[in-house]
């Protein structure tokens, strides 16, 4: 009996029906109507989100169902693909990326050469150098396992907590969220040979040795 | 043997592509290979001048591609070196007169007759460059030990990788050993660190090159010139021989390290 009932959850998007194991439009209709009829007053006038994994049901039939339910029960249905939950950190390109500690990460194998631009809405790890004239951008953190000589821009969608770290930072410019900085003008004598990390502190981008990072 | 189409490119202008093409081509023909040099710098042709063949041009690359003449009619046989031919560029047109597809067809035709087809690429990354690399099997990237030249070479390498020309080798031209020792000129290791491709050869700066280009006699024919000898060694490495590095410098320490770079390059 329980399997006839479709699960309903409350989320910040409103009421959500999880209809995972639905194979065709008729069983979907049965399931939704079943649930609604069960508590008519509760659902009336509500927006109902239906999340389903099965996406090869006919568009037309889905619209038919939507209209039927609005007309007869006053409930608006929105259909969404189920998988989207997994990409919650990158749901919208305009949203601030929240996955700095645990989030979608891209691994790029190779050197980013002059004139090449690498952009990812998530964290980015480059297994290679970033040559001068090359630019790497990420909405999350940037890690360069190599020599960062070009431009790195972390937190491009607005997260100021994003960091940039590299085996060697010799960057033309470092950018985090809206701040831009370049290396001091007289630094030719002080070439640093250990890994460093760049982050925003007191509204400025600072660069410090990576091995002291954990002890801030 | 299978024909090879090699494009000589750089990104930056004036680093020595045309001089390199002329010298490698002459050297290959002296070794007995049937070689053709193709000038794709349409509108600003130079390869004919450097070879001393400018008075013999009747038809050019654009005439061939537009079918105004047969390929054989446009090819100029160099009388000094058996097996060396030049296909000159047009001087009155510009780079839009040729397309990459036309270049591919042309290089396919040339493969029937020649062992080595060297393509002299114009400076830049636009149509001229795209035309030049269209039919190429491998690329030689020429740079000088200057930051701006290395930056442009890096861009070119990125573009070549994107066009799937993966066999790429570097030629460092116009190096001045005394400036490198003083720290006034980029170190070869610094250049290799950024560009990260195999090194084919290093050519020292030589006043005699200016004289040779003006006279139209490639410097590989000069027995005494150090640059000429470097080009000869470079060509031998190109065709697969294992050639030891000539000592451009009396300080063995510097060259000990350089030799290692060459061992890596020539052992492939």
PDB file of N, CA and C in Angstrom, chain A residues 111-116 129 131-133 147 149 168 172, chain B residues 151 154-155 157-159 161-162 190 193-197:
ATOM      1  N   UNK A 111      49.319  21.905 -19.499  1.00  0.00           N
ATOM      2  CA  UNK A 111      49.717  23.290 -19.274  1.00  0.00           C
ATOM      3  C   UNK A 111      48.730  24.236 -19.932  1.00  0.00           C
ATOM      4  N   UNK A 112      48.391  25.301 -19.203  1.00  0.00           N
ATOM      5  CA  UNK A 112      47.545  26.327 -19.802  1.00  0.00           C
ATOM      6  C   UNK A 112      48.487  27.323 -20.456  1.00  0.00           C
ATOM      7  N   UNK A 113      48.433  27.420 -21.780  1.00  0.00           N
ATOM      8  CA  UNK A 113      49.406  28.247 -22.501  1.00  0.00           C
ATOM      9  C   UNK A 113      48.893  29.652 -22.693  1.00  0.00           C
ATOM     10  N   UNK A 114      49.792  30.526 -23.144  1.00  0.00           N
ATOM     11  CA  UNK A 114      49.433  31.913 -23.380  1.00  0.00           C
ATOM     12  C   UNK A 114      48.256  31.986 -24.328  1.00  0.00           C
ATOM     13  N   UNK A 115      47.251  32.779 -23.989  1.00  0.00           N
ATOM     14  CA  UNK A 115      46.094  32.918 -24.865  1.00  0.00           C
ATOM     15  C   UNK A 115      44.999  31.913 -24.591  1.00  0.00           C
ATOM     16  N   UNK A 116      45.253  30.917 -23.747  1.00  0.00           N
ATOM     17  CA  UNK A 116      44.208  29.938 -23.436  1.00  0.00           C
ATOM     18  C   UNK A 116      43.485  30.371 -22.170  1.00  0.00           C
ATOM     19  N   UNK A 129      51.498  23.779 -15.575  1.00  0.00           N
ATOM     20  CA  UNK A 129      51.748  25.202 -15.366  1.00  0.00           C
ATOM     21  C   UNK A 129      50.623  26.045 -15.945  1.00  0.00           C
ATOM     22  N   UNK A 131      50.939  29.386 -17.985  1.00  0.00           N
ATOM     23  CA  UNK A 131      51.960  30.256 -18.558  1.00  0.00           C
ATOM     24  C   UNK A 131      51.492  31.700 -18.636  1.00  0.00           C
ATOM     25  N   UNK A 132      52.438  32.660 -18.723  1.00  0.00           N
ATOM     26  CA  UNK A 132      52.024  34.066 -18.775  1.00  0.00           C
ATOM     27  C   UNK A 132      51.174  34.317 -20.009  1.00  0.00           C
ATOM     28  N   UNK A 133      50.069  35.023 -19.825  1.00  0.00           N
ATOM     29  CA  UNK A 133      49.145  35.218 -20.933  1.00  0.00           C
ATOM     30  C   UNK A 133      47.996  34.230 -20.882  1.00  0.00           C
ATOM     31  N   UNK A 147      53.726  25.866 -11.935  1.00  0.00           N
ATOM     32  CA  UNK A 147      54.110  27.246 -11.799  1.00  0.00           C
ATOM     33  C   UNK A 147      52.992  28.154 -12.291  1.00  0.00           C
ATOM     34  N   UNK A 149      52.101  31.370 -13.578  1.00  0.00           N
ATOM     35  CA  UNK A 149      52.736  32.588 -14.098  1.00  0.00           C
ATOM     36  C   UNK A 149      51.716  33.499 -14.760  1.00  0.00           C
ATOM     37  N   UNK A 168      54.238  27.203  -7.194  1.00  0.00           N
ATOM     38  CA  UNK A 168      55.012  28.441  -7.226  1.00  0.00           C
ATOM     39  C   UNK A 168      54.115  29.532  -7.751  1.00  0.00           C
ATOM     40  N   UNK A 172      50.939  36.955 -12.977  1.00  0.00           N
ATOM     41  CA  UNK A 172      50.816  38.316 -13.489  1.00  0.00           C
ATOM     42  C   UNK A 172      49.805  39.059 -12.630  1.00  0.00           C
TER      43      UNK A 172
ATOM     44  N   UNK B 151      56.783  34.564 -25.224  1.00  0.00           N
ATOM     45  CA  UNK B 151      55.343  34.680 -24.979  1.00  0.00           C
ATOM     46  C   UNK B 151      54.570  34.310 -26.238  1.00  0.00           C
ATOM     47  N   UNK B 154      54.764  30.599 -27.029  1.00  0.00           N
ATOM     48  CA  UNK B 154      53.861  29.831 -26.169  1.00  0.00           C
ATOM     49  C   UNK B 154      52.459  29.836 -26.736  1.00  0.00           C
ATOM     50  N   UNK B 155      52.015  30.989 -27.221  1.00  0.00           N
ATOM     51  CA  UNK B 155      50.680  31.095 -27.817  1.00  0.00           C
ATOM     52  C   UNK B 155      50.570  30.179 -29.016  1.00  0.00           C
ATOM     53  N   UNK B 157      52.333  27.524 -29.678  1.00  0.00           N
ATOM     54  CA  UNK B 157      52.343  26.112 -29.296  1.00  0.00           C
ATOM     55  C   UNK B 157      50.946  25.683 -28.870  1.00  0.00           C
ATOM     56  N   UNK B 158      50.275  26.572 -28.108  1.00  0.00           N
ATOM     57  CA  UNK B 158      48.905  26.268 -27.706  1.00  0.00           C
ATOM     58  C   UNK B 158      47.998  26.082 -28.918  1.00  0.00           C
ATOM     59  N   UNK B 159      48.137  26.957 -29.923  1.00  0.00           N
ATOM     60  CA  UNK B 159      47.302  26.864 -31.122  1.00  0.00           C
ATOM     61  C   UNK B 159      47.625  25.610 -31.924  1.00  0.00           C
ATOM     62  N   UNK B 161      48.795  22.785 -30.692  1.00  0.00           N
ATOM     63  CA  UNK B 161      48.227  21.646 -29.961  1.00  0.00           C
ATOM     64  C   UNK B 161      46.743  21.527 -30.237  1.00  0.00           C
ATOM     65  N   UNK B 162      46.068  22.679 -30.294  1.00  0.00           N
ATOM     66  CA  UNK B 162      44.633  22.659 -30.555  1.00  0.00           C
ATOM     67  C   UNK B 162      44.335  22.183 -31.970  1.00  0.00           C
ATOM     68  N   UNK B 190      65.396  28.625 -18.726  1.00  0.00           N
ATOM     69  CA  UNK B 190      64.185  29.398 -18.461  1.00  0.00           C
ATOM     70  C   UNK B 190      63.217  29.278 -19.615  1.00  0.00           C
ATOM     71  N   UNK B 193      61.652  25.902 -19.639  1.00  0.00           N
ATOM     72  CA  UNK B 193      60.737  25.770 -18.520  1.00  0.00           C
ATOM     73  C   UNK B 193      59.343  26.247 -18.901  1.00  0.00           C
ATOM     74  N   UNK B 194      59.278  27.333 -19.666  1.00  0.00           N
ATOM     75  CA  UNK B 194      57.974  27.867 -20.044  1.00  0.00           C
ATOM     76  C   UNK B 194      57.394  27.108 -21.224  1.00  0.00           C
ATOM     77  N   UNK B 195      58.238  26.863 -22.240  1.00  0.00           N
ATOM     78  CA  UNK B 195      57.670  26.299 -23.465  1.00  0.00           C
ATOM     79  C   UNK B 195      57.487  24.786 -23.397  1.00  0.00           C
ATOM     80  N   UNK B 196      58.394  24.109 -22.677  1.00  0.00           N
ATOM     81  CA  UNK B 196      58.209  22.675 -22.398  1.00  0.00           C
ATOM     82  C   UNK B 196      57.971  21.819 -23.632  1.00  0.00           C
ATOM     83  N   UNK B 197      58.704  22.057 -24.713  1.00  0.00           N
ATOM     84  CA  UNK B 197      58.681  21.126 -25.845  1.00  0.00           C
ATOM     85  C   UNK B 197      60.120  20.723 -26.139  1.00  0.00           C
TER      86      UNK B 197
END
